[in-house]
Coordinates of C-alpha atoms in Angstrom, one line a residue:
Chain A
M1 CA 15.8 12.5 8.3
T2 CA 16.5 10.9 11.5
D3 CA 17.6 7.4 11.2
T4 CA 17.6 6.3 14.8
A5 CA 15.2 6.8 17.7
A6 CA 15.5 5.7 21.2
V7 CA 12.7 3.3 22.2
G8 CA 11.7 3.1 25.9
G9 CA 15.4 4.0 26.6
R10 CA 16.5 0.7 25.6
Q11 CA 15.7 -0.3 21.9
R12 CA 16.8 1.4 18.9
V13 CA 15.1 1.6 15.4
T14 CA 17.1 2.0 12.1
R15 CA 16.0 1.8 8.7
S16 CA 17.9 -1.4 7.9
R17 CA 19.4 -4.2 9.8
R18 CA 22.8 -3.3 8.7
S19 CA 24.3 0.1 7.7
A20 CA 23.3 1.3 4.2
A21 CA 26.3 3.6 3.9
W22 CA 28.0 1.4 1.4
G23 CA 25.0 1.3 -0.7
A24 CA 24.9 5.1 -0.8
L25 CA 28.6 5.2 -1.8
V26 CA 28.0 2.6 -4.6
G27 CA 25.1 4.8 -5.8
V28 CA 27.3 8.0 -5.8
V29 CA 30.2 6.3 -7.7
V30 CA 27.8 4.8 -10.4
V31 CA 26.2 8.1 -11.0
A32 CA 29.6 9.8 -11.2
I33 CA 30.9 7.3 -13.8
L34 CA 27.6 7.7 -15.8
F35 CA 27.9 11.4 -15.6
S36 CA 31.4 11.5 -17.1
L37 CA 30.6 9.0 -20.0
P38 CA 30.0 11.6 -22.8
Y39 CA 33.6 12.5 -22.3
L40 CA 34.8 8.9 -22.6
V41 CA 32.8 7.2 -25.1
Y42 CA 31.2 7.7 -28.6
A43 CA 27.7 9.2 -29.1
N44 CA 26.2 5.8 -30.1
V45 CA 26.9 4.4 -26.7
T46 CA 25.4 7.3 -25.0
G47 CA 22.5 7.3 -27.4
V48 CA 21.7 3.6 -26.5
L49 CA 21.9 4.7 -22.7
V50 CA 19.5 7.5 -23.2
N51 CA 16.8 5.0 -24.2
L52 CA 17.9 2.8 -21.2
F53 CA 17.4 5.8 -18.8
I54 CA 14.1 6.6 -20.3
L55 CA 12.9 2.9 -19.8
V56 CA 14.4 2.9 -16.2
S57 CA 12.4 5.9 -15.3
L58 CA 9.2 4.6 -16.8
A59 CA 9.6 1.2 -15.2
T60 CA 10.3 2.8 -11.8
M61 CA 7.2 4.7 -12.0
W62 CA 5.2 1.8 -13.1
N63 CA 6.8 -0.4 -10.3
L64 CA 5.7 2.4 -7.9
L65 CA 2.3 2.1 -9.2
A66 CA 1.8 -1.6 -9.3
G67 CA 4.3 -2.9 -6.8
Y68 CA 3.5 -0.5 -4.1
A69 CA 0.0 1.0 -4.7
G70 CA -1.4 -2.1 -6.3
L71 CA -2.5 0.1 -9.3
I72 CA -2.0 -2.0 -12.6
S73 CA -1.9 0.7 -15.4
V74 CA -1.7 0.0 -19.1
G75 CA -2.1 3.7 -19.8
Q76 CA 1.1 5.4 -18.5
Q77 CA 1.8 6.3 -22.1
A78 CA -0.9 9.0 -21.7
Y79 CA 1.7 10.9 -19.7
I80 CA 4.7 10.1 -22.0
G81 CA 2.5 11.9 -24.5
V82 CA 1.6 14.9 -22.5
G83 CA 5.2 15.3 -21.4
A84 CA 6.3 15.1 -25.0
Y85 CA 3.8 17.5 -26.3
A86 CA 4.4 19.9 -23.2
V87 CA 8.1 20.2 -24.3
F88 CA 7.0 20.7 -27.8
V89 CA 4.6 23.5 -26.9
L90 CA 7.0 25.2 -24.5
A91 CA 9.8 24.9 -26.9
G92 CA 7.5 26.6 -29.5
D93 CA 7.2 29.6 -27.0
G94 CA 10.9 29.8 -26.9
I95 CA 11.7 27.8 -23.7
S96 CA 14.8 25.6 -24.0
P97 CA 13.6 22.0 -24.3
F98 CA 16.0 21.0 -21.6
L99 CA 14.5 23.5 -19.1
A100 CA 11.2 22.6 -20.1
I101 CA 11.6 18.9 -18.7
P102 CA 10.7 19.7 -15.1
L103 CA 7.7 21.9 -16.3
A104 CA 6.6 18.9 -18.5
A105 CA 6.6 16.7 -15.5
L106 CA 4.7 19.4 -13.5
I107 CA 2.1 19.7 -16.4
S108 CA 1.7 15.9 -16.7
A109 CA 0.9 15.7 -12.9
L110 CA -1.6 18.6 -13.4
V111 CA -3.3 16.8 -16.3
G112 CA -3.3 13.6 -14.1
L113 CA -5.2 15.2 -11.3
P114 CA -8.7 15.3 -13.0
A115 CA -7.9 12.0 -14.5
S116 CA -7.3 10.5 -11.0
F117 CA -10.7 11.5 -9.8
L118 CA -12.1 9.4 -12.6
L119 CA -9.8 6.4 -12.4
L120 CA -9.4 5.9 -8.7
R121 CA -13.1 5.2 -8.4
L122 CA -12.4 2.0 -10.4
R123 CA -10.8 -1.1 -9.2
R124 CA -8.3 -3.7 -10.7
E125 CA -9.1 -4.6 -14.3
Y126 CA -11.5 -1.8 -14.6
F127 CA -8.8 0.6 -13.6
A128 CA -6.4 -0.9 -16.0
I129 CA -8.7 -0.7 -19.0
A130 CA -9.7 2.9 -18.0
T131 CA -6.1 4.0 -18.0
W132 CA -5.7 2.7 -21.4
V133 CA -8.9 4.5 -22.5
V134 CA -7.5 7.8 -21.0
A135 CA -4.4 7.4 -23.1
E136 CA -6.4 6.9 -26.2
A137 CA -8.5 9.8 -25.5
F138 CA -5.4 12.1 -25.1
Q139 CA -4.1 10.7 -28.5
L140 CA -7.3 11.6 -30.0
V141 CA -7.2 15.1 -28.9
V142 CA -3.7 15.5 -30.2
V143 CA -4.6 14.0 -33.6
R144 CA -7.4 16.6 -33.8
S145 CA -5.3 19.5 -32.9
N146 CA -3.5 21.1 -35.9
S147 CA -1.4 23.3 -33.8
L148 CA 0.1 20.1 -32.3
G149 CA 1.1 18.7 -35.7
A150 CA -2.1 16.6 -35.7
G151 CA -1.6 13.0 -36.8
A152 CA 1.6 13.4 -38.8
G153 CA 3.6 15.0 -35.9
A154 CA 6.1 17.9 -36.0
P155 CA 9.8 18.6 -35.5
L156 CA 10.8 19.8 -31.9
P157 CA 11.7 23.5 -32.3
G158 CA 14.5 25.1 -30.1
M159 CA 17.0 22.5 -31.0
V160 CA 18.5 24.0 -34.2
G161 CA 22.0 25.8 -34.0
L162 CA 23.1 23.5 -31.2
D163 CA 26.3 21.6 -32.0
P164 CA 25.2 17.9 -32.4
A165 CA 27.9 16.5 -30.0
L166 CA 26.8 19.0 -27.4
R167 CA 23.2 18.2 -28.0
Q168 CA 23.8 14.6 -27.6
A169 CA 25.7 15.2 -24.4
F170 CA 23.1 17.4 -23.0
T171 CA 20.4 14.9 -23.9
Y172 CA 22.3 12.0 -22.2
W173 CA 22.7 14.2 -19.0
A174 CA 19.0 15.1 -19.1
A175 CA 18.0 11.4 -19.4
L176 CA 20.4 10.5 -16.6
A177 CA 19.1 13.3 -14.4
V178 CA 15.5 12.1 -15.0
A179 CA 16.4 8.5 -14.2
V180 CA 18.2 9.5 -11.0
A181 CA 15.4 11.7 -10.0
A182 CA 12.9 8.9 -10.6
L183 CA 14.9 6.5 -8.4
L184 CA 15.8 8.9 -5.7
G185 CA 12.4 10.3 -5.6
T186 CA 10.9 6.8 -5.4
Y187 CA 13.3 5.9 -2.6
L188 CA 12.6 9.0 -0.6
L189 CA 8.8 8.6 -1.0
L190 CA 8.9 4.9 0.1
R191 CA 11.1 5.8 3.1
S192 CA 8.5 8.3 4.2
R193 CA 5.4 7.6 6.2
L194 CA 3.6 7.5 3.0
G195 CA 5.7 4.6 1.7
L196 CA 4.7 2.5 4.6
D197 CA 1.1 3.4 3.9
L198 CA 1.4 2.3 0.3
T199 CA 2.9 -1.1 1.3
A200 CA 0.1 -1.6 3.7
V201 CA -2.5 -0.7 1.2
R202 CA -1.0 -3.1 -1.5
D203 CA -0.9 -5.9 1.1
N204 CA -4.4 -5.3 2.6
E205 CA -6.5 -2.3 1.7
V206 CA -9.2 -3.0 4.3
G207 CA -6.7 -3.5 6.9
A208 CA -4.9 -0.2 6.0
R209 CA -8.2 1.7 6.1
S210 CA -8.9 0.2 9.5
V211 CA -5.8 1.7 11.0
G212 CA -6.3 5.1 9.8
V213 CA -4.6 5.3 6.3
R214 CA -6.3 7.6 3.8
V215 CA -6.1 5.0 1.1
V216 CA -7.4 7.0 -1.9
R217 CA -5.2 9.9 -1.0
A218 CA -2.2 7.7 -0.8
K219 CA -3.1 6.2 -4.2
R220 CA -3.7 9.6 -5.8
I221 CA -0.2 10.9 -4.7
V222 CA 1.3 7.9 -6.2
Y223 CA -0.6 8.2 -9.4
L224 CA 0.4 11.9 -9.8
V225 CA 4.0 11.2 -9.1
A226 CA 3.9 8.5 -11.7
A227 CA 2.3 10.8 -14.0
A228 CA 5.0 13.3 -13.5
G229 CA 7.7 10.7 -14.0
A230 CA 6.3 9.4 -17.2
G231 CA 6.0 13.0 -18.4
A232 CA 9.6 13.7 -17.7
A233 CA 10.5 10.6 -19.5
G234 CA 8.3 11.6 -22.4
A235 CA 10.2 14.9 -22.5
V236 CA 13.4 13.2 -22.7
L237 CA 12.2 11.0 -25.4
V238 CA 11.0 13.7 -27.6
I239 CA 14.3 15.7 -27.1
S240 CA 16.3 12.6 -28.1
Q241 CA 14.2 12.0 -31.2
L242 CA 13.8 15.7 -32.2
F243 CA 10.4 14.9 -33.5
V244 CA 7.0 14.5 -31.7
Q245 CA 4.4 12.1 -33.2
P246 CA 1.2 10.9 -31.5
T247 CA 1.5 7.2 -32.5
A248 CA 5.1 7.1 -31.2
V249 CA 4.4 8.6 -27.8
F250 CA 0.9 7.4 -27.1
T251 CA 1.5 3.7 -28.1
V252 CA 0.5 1.0 -25.7
Q253 CA 3.8 -0.6 -26.5
W254 CA 5.3 1.5 -23.8
S255 CA 3.2 0.0 -21.1
A256 CA 4.1 -3.4 -22.4
Y257 CA 7.8 -2.6 -22.0
M258 CA 7.2 -1.1 -18.5
I259 CA 5.4 -4.2 -17.4
F260 CA 8.1 -6.6 -19.0
V261 CA 10.8 -4.7 -17.4
A262 CA 9.2 -4.4 -13.9
L263 CA 8.2 -8.1 -14.0
I264 CA 11.5 -9.6 -15.0
G265 CA 13.4 -7.2 -12.6
G266 CA 11.1 -8.0 -9.7
L267 CA 8.0 -5.9 -8.7
G268 CA 8.1 -4.2 -5.4
S269 CA 11.6 -3.4 -5.0
I270 CA 13.5 -0.1 -6.1
E271 CA 16.3 -2.3 -7.7
G272 CA 14.0 -4.5 -9.7
P273 CA 13.3 -2.0 -12.5
I274 CA 17.1 -1.2 -13.0
V275 CA 18.0 -5.0 -13.2
G276 CA 14.9 -5.5 -15.5
T277 CA 15.9 -2.7 -17.8
V278 CA 19.5 -3.8 -18.2
I279 CA 18.2 -7.4 -19.1
F280 CA 15.8 -6.0 -21.6
F281 CA 18.5 -3.9 -23.3
L282 CA 20.9 -6.8 -23.4
L283 CA 18.2 -9.0 -25.1
Q284 CA 17.4 -6.1 -27.3
Q285 CA 21.1 -5.6 -28.5
T286 CA 21.8 -9.3 -29.0
L287 CA 18.5 -10.1 -30.8
A288 CA 18.1 -6.8 -32.7
D289 CA 18.8 -8.3 -36.2
R290 CA 16.9 -11.6 -35.7
G291 CA 13.6 -10.1 -36.6
A292 CA 10.5 -11.9 -35.1
W293 CA 12.7 -14.0 -32.9
Y294 CA 13.4 -11.0 -30.8
L295 CA 9.7 -10.8 -29.9
I296 CA 9.4 -14.5 -29.4
V297 CA 12.4 -14.7 -27.0
L298 CA 11.1 -11.6 -25.2
G299 CA 7.6 -13.2 -24.7
A300 CA 9.1 -16.6 -23.7
V301 CA 11.3 -14.9 -21.0
A302 CA 8.4 -13.0 -19.7
V303 CA 6.2 -16.2 -19.4
L304 CA 9.1 -18.3 -17.9
M305 CA 9.9 -15.5 -15.3
A306 CA 6.2 -15.1 -14.4
M307 CA 5.9 -18.9 -14.0
W308 CA 9.2 -19.7 -12.1
V309 CA 10.6 -16.5 -10.8
P310 CA 7.5 -14.5 -9.8
R311 CA 9.5 -11.9 -7.7
G312 CA 11.9 -11.2 -10.5
L313 CA 15.6 -11.5 -10.9
W314 CA 16.2 -8.9 -8.0
G315 CA 13.9 -10.8 -5.7
L316 CA 16.0 -13.8 -6.4
I317 CA 19.3 -12.0 -5.7
S318 CA 18.1 -10.2 -2.6
D319 CA 16.6 -13.4 -1.1
R320 CA 19.8 -15.3 -1.7
F321 CA 22.3 -12.7 -0.5
G322 CA 20.2 -10.4 1.8
I323 CA 21.2 -7.4 -0.2
R324 CA 19.1 -4.3 -0.2
L325 CA 20.5 -1.3 -1.9
F326 CA 17.6 1.0 -1.0
P327 CA 16.5 0.1 2.6
V328 CA 13.1 1.4 3.2
G329 CA 11.9 -0.8 6.0
Y330 CA 12.3 -0.5 9.7
W331 CA 14.5 -2.7 12.1
L332 CA 14.0 -2.8 15.8
H333 CA 17.3 -3.7 17.5
G334 CA 17.6 -5.9 20.5
M335 CA 14.9 -8.2 19.1
N336 CA 15.2 -11.5 17.5
P337 CA 15.8 -11.9 13.9
P338 CA 13.2 -14.3 12.0
A339 CA 13.5 -17.8 13.3
T340 CA 14.1 -19.4 10.0
G341 CA 14.9 -18.5 6.4
P342 CA 17.3 -16.0 5.1
G343 CA 16.3 -12.6 6.3
P344 CA 13.4 -10.2 7.1
K345 CA 10.7 -9.2 4.6
T346 CA 10.8 -12.3 2.6
E347 CA 7.5 -13.7 1.4
S348 CA 6.6 -17.0 2.4
P349 CA 5.1 -19.5 -0.1
Q350 CA 1.6 -19.5 1.5
A351 CA 1.4 -15.7 1.2
Chain B
M1 CA -12.3 13.2 29.9
S2 CA -16.0 14.6 29.8
S3 CA -18.8 12.6 31.4
G4 CA -20.7 12.3 28.3
P5 CA -21.0 8.8 26.7
L6 CA -18.1 7.4 24.6
L7 CA -20.3 5.8 22.0
E8 CA -24.1 6.4 21.2
L9 CA -26.1 4.6 18.7
A10 CA -29.4 6.1 18.1
S11 CA -32.0 4.1 16.3
V12 CA -29.5 2.7 13.7
T13 CA -31.1 0.5 11.0
K14 CA -29.3 -1.4 8.3
R15 CA -31.1 -3.4 5.7
F16 CA -29.7 -5.5 2.8
G17 CA -32.8 -5.8 0.7
S18 CA -35.5 -7.4 2.8
I19 CA -33.1 -8.7 5.3
V20 CA -32.7 -6.4 8.4
V21 CA -29.3 -6.9 10.1
A22 CA -29.7 -3.9 12.5
D23 CA -33.3 -3.1 13.5
S24 CA -33.4 0.3 15.0
L25 CA -30.6 -0.4 17.5
S26 CA -29.9 2.1 20.3
L27 CA -27.0 1.8 22.7
I28 CA -25.0 4.0 25.0
L29 CA -21.5 3.2 26.2
R30 CA -19.3 5.1 28.6
G31 CA -15.5 5.3 28.7
G32 CA -13.9 2.3 30.3
D33 CA -17.0 0.1 29.8
A34 CA -16.3 -3.5 28.7
V35 CA -19.3 -4.8 26.8
G36 CA -19.7 -8.2 25.4
I37 CA -22.0 -9.1 22.5
V38 CA -23.3 -12.6 21.9
G39 CA -25.8 -14.1 19.6
P40 CA -26.4 -16.9 17.1
N41 CA -24.9 -17.0 13.7
G42 CA -26.5 -14.2 11.5
A43 CA -27.7 -12.3 14.5
G44 CA -26.0 -9.2 13.1
K45 CA -23.0 -9.0 15.4
T46 CA -20.5 -8.5 12.7
S47 CA -22.8 -5.9 11.1
L48 CA -23.2 -4.0 14.3
F49 CA -19.5 -3.7 14.5
A50 CA -19.3 -2.7 11.0
L51 CA -21.8 0.2 11.6
I52 CA -19.6 1.4 14.5
S53 CA -16.4 1.2 12.8
G54 CA -17.7 2.7 9.5
D55 CA -17.2 -0.4 7.3
L56 CA -21.1 -0.2 6.8
S57 CA -23.2 3.1 6.7
P58 CA -26.7 2.7 8.1
N59 CA -30.0 3.3 6.2
S60 CA -31.2 5.5 9.0
G61 CA -30.2 6.4 12.5
E62 CA -27.0 8.0 14.0
V63 CA -23.7 7.0 15.3
R64 CA -22.0 9.4 17.7
F65 CA -18.5 9.1 19.2
E66 CA -17.6 11.3 22.2
G67 CA -20.8 13.4 21.4
R68 CA -19.8 13.9 17.8
P69 CA -21.7 12.3 14.9
V70 CA -19.5 10.1 12.9
T71 CA -22.3 8.4 10.8
R72 CA -21.0 9.8 7.5
L73 CA -17.2 9.1 8.3
D74 CA -15.3 6.4 6.7
P75 CA -13.4 3.8 8.7
A76 CA -10.1 5.6 8.4
A77 CA -11.5 8.9 9.7
R78 CA -13.3 7.1 12.7
C79 CA -10.0 5.3 13.4
R80 CA -8.2 8.6 13.6
L81 CA -10.8 9.9 16.1
G82 CA -10.2 6.9 18.4
I83 CA -12.3 3.8 17.2
A84 CA -10.2 0.8 16.5
R85 CA -11.3 -2.7 15.4
T86 CA -9.9 -6.0 14.8
Y87 CA -11.1 -8.4 12.1
Q88 CA -12.3 -11.9 12.6
V89 CA -10.0 -13.0 9.8
P90 CA -6.7 -11.2 10.4
R91 CA -5.9 -8.5 7.8
S92 CA -2.2 -8.4 8.4
F93 CA 0.1 -6.7 6.1
E94 CA 1.9 -9.8 4.9
H95 CA 5.1 -8.3 3.5
M96 CA 5.7 -5.9 6.2
T97 CA 7.4 -6.8 9.6
V98 CA 5.4 -7.1 12.7
F99 CA 6.9 -3.9 13.8
E100 CA 6.0 -2.1 10.6
N101 CA 2.4 -3.4 10.8
V102 CA 1.9 -1.6 14.1
L103 CA 4.0 1.5 13.0
V104 CA 1.5 2.3 10.3
A105 CA -1.1 2.3 12.9
A106 CA 0.8 4.6 15.1
H107 CA 1.6 7.0 12.1
R108 CA -2.0 7.2 10.8
G109 CA -4.4 6.0 13.5
A110 CA -2.6 7.8 16.5
G111 CA -1.2 10.6 14.2
L112 CA 2.5 10.3 15.6
R113 CA 5.7 10.6 13.7
G114 CA 9.4 9.7 14.3
G115 CA 10.4 8.5 17.8
E116 CA 7.0 8.9 19.2
A117 CA 5.5 6.6 16.8
T118 CA 8.2 3.9 17.1
D119 CA 7.9 4.1 20.9
L120 CA 4.3 3.5 20.8
A121 CA 4.7 0.6 18.4
A122 CA 7.4 -1.0 20.4
S123 CA 5.5 -0.7 23.6
V124 CA 2.3 -2.1 22.0
L125 CA 4.3 -5.1 20.8
E126 CA 5.5 -5.7 24.2
E127 CA 2.0 -5.5 25.7
T128 CA 0.6 -8.0 23.2
H129 CA 3.6 -10.3 23.6
L130 CA 4.8 -10.0 20.1
H131 CA 8.1 -8.0 20.7
E132 CA 10.2 -11.2 20.1
E133 CA 8.8 -11.3 16.6
A134 CA 9.1 -7.6 15.9
N135 CA 11.3 -8.0 12.8
W136 CA 9.5 -11.0 11.4
P137 CA 7.5 -10.6 8.2
A138 CA 3.8 -11.0 9.1
S139 CA 3.5 -13.8 6.6
R140 CA 5.6 -16.1 9.1
L141 CA 3.2 -15.6 12.1
S142 CA 1.0 -18.5 13.4
L143 CA -2.8 -17.9 13.8
L144 CA -2.4 -16.9 17.4
Q145 CA 0.3 -14.5 16.6
R146 CA -1.8 -13.0 13.9
K147 CA -4.7 -12.5 16.3
R148 CA -2.2 -10.8 18.6
L149 CA -1.1 -8.6 15.7
E150 CA -4.7 -7.5 14.9
L151 CA -4.9 -6.5 18.5
A152 CA -1.5 -4.9 18.4
R153 CA -2.4 -3.0 15.3
A154 CA -5.7 -1.8 16.7
L155 CA -3.9 -0.6 20.0
G156 CA -1.2 1.1 17.9
T157 CA -3.8 3.4 16.6
G158 CA -4.2 4.9 20.3
P159 CA -8.0 4.0 20.4
R160 CA -10.3 5.0 23.2
L161 CA -12.9 2.4 21.9
L162 CA -11.7 -0.9 20.8
L163 CA -13.9 -3.4 18.9
L164 CA -12.8 -7.0 19.1
D165 CA -14.3 -9.3 16.5
E166 CA -14.0 -13.0 17.5
V167 CA -10.4 -12.7 18.6
A168 CA -10.6 -16.0 20.5
A169 CA -12.1 -18.0 17.5
G170 CA -10.0 -20.9 16.6
L171 CA -7.5 -20.7 19.6
T172 CA -7.0 -23.1 22.3
E173 CA -8.2 -22.7 25.8
P174 CA -4.8 -21.6 27.2
E175 CA -4.4 -19.3 24.3
V176 CA -7.7 -17.8 24.9
A177 CA -6.8 -17.3 28.6
G178 CA -3.6 -15.4 27.6
L179 CA -5.6 -13.3 25.3
V180 CA -8.2 -12.4 28.0
Q181 CA -5.4 -11.3 30.3
V182 CA -4.1 -8.9 27.5
V183 CA -7.6 -7.4 27.0
E184 CA -8.0 -7.0 30.8
G185 CA -4.8 -4.9 30.7
I186 CA -6.2 -2.8 27.9
R187 CA -9.4 -2.3 29.8
A188 CA -7.5 -1.4 32.9
R189 CA -5.9 1.5 30.8
G190 CA -9.4 3.1 30.5
I191 CA -10.1 2.0 26.9
G192 CA -13.7 1.0 26.2
V193 CA -14.0 -2.5 24.8
I194 CA -16.8 -4.1 22.8
W195 CA -16.0 -7.8 22.3
V196 CA -18.1 -10.0 19.8
E197 CA -17.4 -13.6 20.7
H198 CA -18.8 -17.0 20.2
V199 CA -16.7 -18.4 23.1
V200 CA -19.2 -17.0 25.8
R201 CA -17.0 -18.2 28.5
A202 CA -14.1 -15.9 27.5
L203 CA -16.5 -13.0 27.7
V204 CA -18.2 -13.6 31.1
G205 CA -15.1 -13.4 33.2
L206 CA -14.1 -10.0 31.5
V207 CA -17.1 -7.9 30.6
D208 CA -19.4 -6.1 33.1
R209 CA -22.3 -5.9 30.6
L210 CA -23.5 -8.5 28.1
I211 CA -25.8 -7.8 25.1
C212 CA -27.4 -10.6 23.3
L213 CA -28.3 -9.9 19.7
A214 CA -30.8 -11.9 17.6
G215 CA -32.4 -11.1 14.3
G216 CA -30.9 -7.6 14.4
R217 CA -32.3 -6.6 17.7
F218 CA -31.1 -6.5 21.2
I219 CA -32.9 -9.2 23.2
G220 CA -31.0 -8.9 26.4
D221 CA -28.7 -6.3 28.0
G222 CA -27.3 -6.2 31.4
E223 CA -25.1 -8.1 33.9
P224 CA -23.7 -11.1 32.1
L225 CA -25.0 -13.9 34.0
A226 CA -28.5 -12.4 34.5
V227 CA -28.6 -11.8 30.7
L228 CA -27.8 -15.4 30.0
A229 CA -30.4 -16.5 32.5
T230 CA -33.3 -14.5 30.8
P231 CA -36.0 -16.7 29.0
A232 CA -35.7 -14.9 25.6
V233 CA -31.8 -15.3 25.6
K234 CA -32.3 -19.0 26.7
E235 CA -34.8 -19.6 24.1
V236 CA -32.6 -18.2 21.2
F237 CA -29.4 -20.1 22.3
L238 CA -31.2 -23.4 23.3
G239 CA -33.6 -23.1 20.4
T240 CA -30.7 -23.0 18.0
S241 CA -28.8 -25.8 19.6
Y242 CA -31.8 -28.0 19.5
G243 CA -32.5 -27.1 15.8
E244 CA -28.8 -27.9 15.0
G245 CA -29.1 -31.2 17.0
N246 CA -32.1 -32.2 15.1
S247 CA -30.8 -31.4 11.8
S248 CA -27.5 -33.3 12.2

């Protein structure tokens, strides 16, 4: 990807105001450390991180849908389920569950294609409700299928004979790979021309259409990418649990988690879902043995954040310090920075 | 470019229930023409624009652009062919920078990528006097700057026909004069312009053809001052202003 371009022989366009090289360096170091963790810590730690990576992947995809394409879905669990059952079926055919993860993502996107023709005709709340209906429909199909274990579920084949320590390490690496792929994929997508289209569609759909953006096509691509991402996360989920059950994968609770994480972390930024997931896990770890208080605190945090910090924690951080780990915007050099306020691309109160 | 017409409307009719906003309108426009459209409120000016840009599709009749029927194409497709419009109420992408606002247009409307797209966006910003604000979020712009951004974005699509919907509304006289100057530059580049405006004075200096619309019909079409002097046009304008005067 070319980062700079001469403009009229005088101006220069880059993808962020300052160099983003250190951001990339931080990313590589963090991933390298996370990669080596199975050699350094006990399996219970990596076990928690597997769930964290699953949620980061899911929230990243939900953020792509809602924060960039303006598609509020409460039915992404449909593809968690499709991904989970895809791994189950493929493993039954003798394919290693780990190798089945990318296939599960692909199958989820394929299943999402006909659904997208139905759903993208709808707007806002109608879209949201319909996504949930699709998820419920998928669950009903699974419950009625004896070969898929029906309502009771079934153990995941292809995992016996694997040393537990090795299995846990593989599961951890698979979860890490899916999370990194989700983040990197989102980053590359948003940096592309399509990313700019999406932001335009989110900000003003009529305006986007009037400058030539194929609005429905852009939304469909995002919907399918999000389906693939949720499918991959669902695949990792069933591998980590060794058992597939319709009520566990198709529950709307997943959407509640994705929304919570994306909201407290900050919608419309790649970093937000990471921050949100970490907060969510900290809350979960500290409140796990407090019963109902756990849900009460979670709900209170969500309400307070929505009221006082609408752009989420990452929004707060990036406004204050002007940090952007994943620069996706454009910066025209030789021009004035904004006259007032901290930096470019901050929302003004009247917006 | 071929000598054929740039834009052609053939008996275009649009009804909303019993209300006819476009009553069998026919119109031929050649490349480089600058046409002004005036008319009282509710005359169907914005509907006429929407029919050309694709925001509305007609009940009957055909719209042709450069000889090609575009009646069934959506606004995005018409834009990619070369029809660009501005909106009366600016539809900026608030959370994107001014530069990015125009860059989307250069990518999709003009079909450019990489350096070609950024070149076009930068030069359009200069033309519309927005280059100083290139890196500002659009949410920080004033009304005048937003109107300029509408214009810049439309130009960023590389249009051959530009539809301006009340770009001068709400601006002060010197601001209007500055805008007229920009539009003159656009016209000089050979881009066809159709300009709907309440501020008739802004139009008369610039356009070489004025169309008066009332009740979904053309009631005057020709040299601006001559059109304004015809009895039918006078009656519509004076009639409305008398009516307004009496009721207030």
